[in-house]
């Protein structure tokens, strides 16, 4: 743009006298200009310099001898254009140049609306010796009196005391962009329907079409208004251009996943969409992200993977890309290739796949669907691309470059290539932007979006000169530089705005919105405020139904609002409904169905439930907890078996499995070394932890993760495992409990699964207790505590969540263990957070203080037996480092300690069992309703992956959270005990009896289970 401006106006840069950044910048620009001039000399001709050639041809050619030449529609001319006018004037019989100017000026300020045309007139005076100036008011176009009043008073609106009511100049203040667009659509339909206007008599001007594009598309289609968007189209977003650039991305990025997928999805290479989707899932799941992995046969994956299909697709993709790569290699000399040869390779690629034919097919498709402007774009884009390739060959053909640089060159070339789209039909509303659209003489003009910063737009400096640079004398002294870089930013659109205001002959509508689509407040612009000083705002009154019918598609919306409210219909609505039922029955049926849409389905049919879950349904406690949180989420994941796309990377679930593996393997390694948790030395402990991490990672790395990121993850897991195991070791050292069971499974291999008879279906619950610790007191009583390892930072034991059946796992496992091991008694149930957070360091802390703070982060979260001896057996100091319990001097727990008596534990266990049975019955009854729980700030939707499927929305009348009262833990315990106050059948009695019998028959001793 800079070089074009300088060349058009014949400007020679003058360097500032003072040393500054601007001086250095101007020197660089001069060097660039000299290089460019030398490069194109005797080779190429720029558009700007072609005017000089035209001037020379006009001096020799007498084609326009004695012609009448009229120049109309211009505000200003470049220096080169003025020279052309001089040559034309020399041979013309008469030349008439029209310019918008209200009177003769001796001097004019730069903020005057006619500043551009005044300067143009002054330049014409200098270049033409025999110029005659005539000021005239056109009588050809008659305008309404209010339009004339606006034209005469707009710039003096501040002195107008009383605004007038007008039927010809109407101002509307709308709530939002949608209401603004619909208001304009209604007024257009009224003008066409009631006042016999044609659509071509109406224009809409806005500051930025993109703000209203989606609203115009939907609302104007609903109101059946034909329109033409006078918007510049660039070809860089066209699928053909994207195909070429994506191919170059694939080549320069070694077949990177993010490059190859857009290339394959271009829909121009002959692949089926379903095949590409299947291929995409496999690429993500296996981490195929380089050319080397595409060259090897694919054999990794799940058993259900169709490797034959995948490898066929792999071979097809290889053939396409390798053919292009080989064509490049043939033309490469010493690792370099010329731009002309690269253009040839691109052309051959397009030719091999008949891309020109496919572009024509897309043009035909858009023509058939009525999108004529897109059709015209496709009809011209292939020729545009070929022209760009040809120009690159002509200009840079002998230059050698890399694929990356060539891609940048092409991308820049495509970015600035425009497609001119002419209106597809004659009778349509013209919609344009104030900066671009030149309005014809229109009867009706809508000025849309008169908001601050948008119409007119805030001045922006898009040049290479900073705002500080533009204050230099070099810009104020040179008229062309000032007009191009300073005045155009500050006042450039002032004349265009005034022209738009005064262009209509019969109606002017001006609208602005009070908020955007996001609800952010918008203010009226200075234009709207000036109009308000001249004319009063029009009030938007709600229309009667009969007056608000414009099209059948639009009227259904008004009818739908009334139908949704229910109740008796008035006569007008009944007539409309009857018309739809007689003339468009399918449309009204679909509409009514949509109005009363619900995403709720209370229950599945019994045969569907039977097919999903069968007579012997196997599940886990965590799945039952998921059902309690939201039945729909449970159904989607475990009923429909929906799952997220698998990505080849470590997730929190993978890391959690490795942690669990480490804490299972580490005790076995201790046993092999004939040491235990407490007598192993520090060096050996760290060595064994590292061995456990490697073994656990190898066991869980079924997808063959490798690379630097995985090495880092392993080191991180190793450090966290050391911290966690040191904390567990400390906890053992502070009490008398000893580990007895690791990975204690209820799955028929180690122990019988938990069975619940639900009538027609037997429920089998599988699960694993991560660790069971045992303490035998002086009276030979055996106490056990259940430990569950957690990697989630959000998991902590909460008795309130137990009451609401959101946490069932620990207490169900406790009950099952105690029923099998009848001599044991509960000591507590706990979550142990493996990846506990770091602690803050204070300057006055010593090493021991820091260690104690770190250990506090690993405090067990759970419920402890209200027994002082047991509490001290877990933590003899009772300082809340291990469990959240503190004893008073009399041995009783303090108020906030998380404890329960043996009787309370028993009732809680019974409560949990009954809840499991009840929820299981609801699952098998087919409950799938969208009812996520909400407890305080926590909801089932917080970490749910299926919101896009269930469509939960509180705005729907039947979509509400299952709101749970956020009671205190003492209240929760009271509620649990109250609910279990009457004797109830224990649904695990049968399981306990069969478990004990099976254990006895199989000869499984405590020692064998331990092993």
mmCIF file of C-alpha atoms in Angstrom, residues 4 160 273 359 426 578 582 590 804 908 952:
data_model
loop_
_atom_site.group_PDB
_atom_site.id
_atom_site.type_symbol
_atom_site.label_atom_id
_atom_site.label_comp_id
_atom_site.label_asym_id
_atom_site.label_seq_id
_atom_site.Cartn_x
_atom_site.Cartn_y
_atom_site.Cartn_z
ATOM 1 C CA UNK A 4 1.333 2.231 -4.322
ATOM 2 C CA UNK A 160 -31.867 22.702 16.880
ATOM 3 C CA UNK A 273 -16.279 -38.997 4.603
ATOM 4 C CA UNK A 359 -14.873 -27.212 -8.637
ATOM 5 C CA UNK A 426 -32.113 -7.475 -10.370
ATOM 6 C CA UNK A 578 -56.343 -24.012 10.630
ATOM 7 C CA UNK A 582 -54.777 -27.343 5.606
ATOM 8 C CA UNK A 590 -42.734 -30.465 12.947
ATOM 9 C CA UNK A 804 -27.146 -38.619 49.368
ATOM 10 C CA UNK A 908 -24.274 -46.496 58.039
ATOM 11 C CA UNK A 952 -29.314 -30.368 29.730
#
